[in-house]
Amino acid sequence: GLVPPPFVPDPRRVYAKDLGDVGAFSTVRGVELDAGDVALGDAFASGTVPIPWQEELIETGLFEELNVWGAPGTLPPDLDPNMAP
């Protein structure tokens, strides 16, 4: 006895009350950074991330997993709505 939902959102469509709410999808609202967050961000931006941590990131394969891009001018697979999950 399941009833289909009255509305199924289209994952390829942007739903927003106001066009100004859409933006470039690069901002997160409602998140406040504390001093520790700022210090961590500064460490990454300055290149002072410890070499052993960088090596671990590469050795565990996490870097390869996160660094996936498509051909120039195309969307990466995780952003392409035509790709299977």
XYZ file of C-alpha atoms in Angstrom:
85
model
C 0.000 0.000 0.000
C 2.559 2.651 -0.868
C 1.218 5.812 -2.453
C 3.386 7.626 -5.016
C 4.589 11.039 -3.831
C 2.663 14.061 -5.140
C 5.882 15.716 -6.347
C 9.168 14.198 -7.458
C 11.883 16.831 -7.998
C 13.874 16.755 -11.215
C 17.579 16.430 -10.248
C 18.580 18.433 -13.350
C 16.416 21.445 -12.429
C 17.213 24.198 -9.937
C 14.366 25.053 -7.596
C 14.705 28.468 -5.942
C 12.255 31.062 -4.695
C 14.425 33.892 -6.004
C 17.111 33.935 -8.693
C 19.411 35.637 -6.184
C 19.265 32.476 -4.051
C 20.806 30.412 -6.842
C 24.217 32.099 -7.078
C 27.154 30.026 -8.248
C 26.548 27.262 -5.678
C 29.827 28.172 -4.021
C 28.520 29.522 -0.736
C 27.126 27.654 2.218
C 24.651 29.508 4.368
C 24.361 29.158 8.106
C 27.923 27.913 8.670
C 30.207 29.934 10.888
C 33.949 29.302 10.961
C 35.835 29.566 14.234
C 39.539 30.387 14.747
C 40.531 26.718 14.384
C 38.816 26.471 11.012
C 40.514 29.627 9.798
C 43.923 28.342 10.970
C 43.398 25.051 9.122
C 42.404 26.888 5.946
C 45.452 29.135 6.230
C 47.704 26.082 6.587
C 46.340 24.573 3.362
C 46.551 27.841 1.458
C 50.146 28.436 2.540
C 51.403 24.974 1.633
C 52.285 24.086 5.232
C 50.331 20.838 5.223
C 52.725 18.175 6.595
C 54.430 16.053 3.955
C 53.546 12.759 5.737
C 49.867 13.710 5.576
C 50.167 14.508 1.864
C 51.908 11.164 1.271
C 49.188 9.331 3.176
C 46.541 11.048 1.067
C 48.278 9.790 -2.074
C 49.145 6.288 -0.777
C 45.610 5.525 0.417
C 44.206 6.457 -3.000
C 42.046 9.244 -1.611
C 43.753 11.817 -3.836
C 42.960 9.778 -6.964
C 39.382 9.299 -5.798
C 38.836 13.013 -5.262
C 40.860 14.286 -8.225
C 38.594 13.109 -11.062
C 38.065 15.380 -14.054
C 36.618 14.892 -17.492
C 38.092 16.012 -20.783
C 38.556 19.795 -21.183
C 35.206 21.510 -21.595
C 33.221 18.629 -20.083
C 31.726 18.005 -16.659
C 33.494 15.676 -14.232
C 31.645 12.344 -13.935
C 30.263 13.129 -10.471
C 28.607 16.322 -11.774
C 27.315 14.908 -15.070
C 23.574 14.178 -14.699
C 23.765 11.655 -17.586
C 26.251 9.391 -15.779
C 25.025 6.397 -13.799
C 25.680 6.560 -10.048
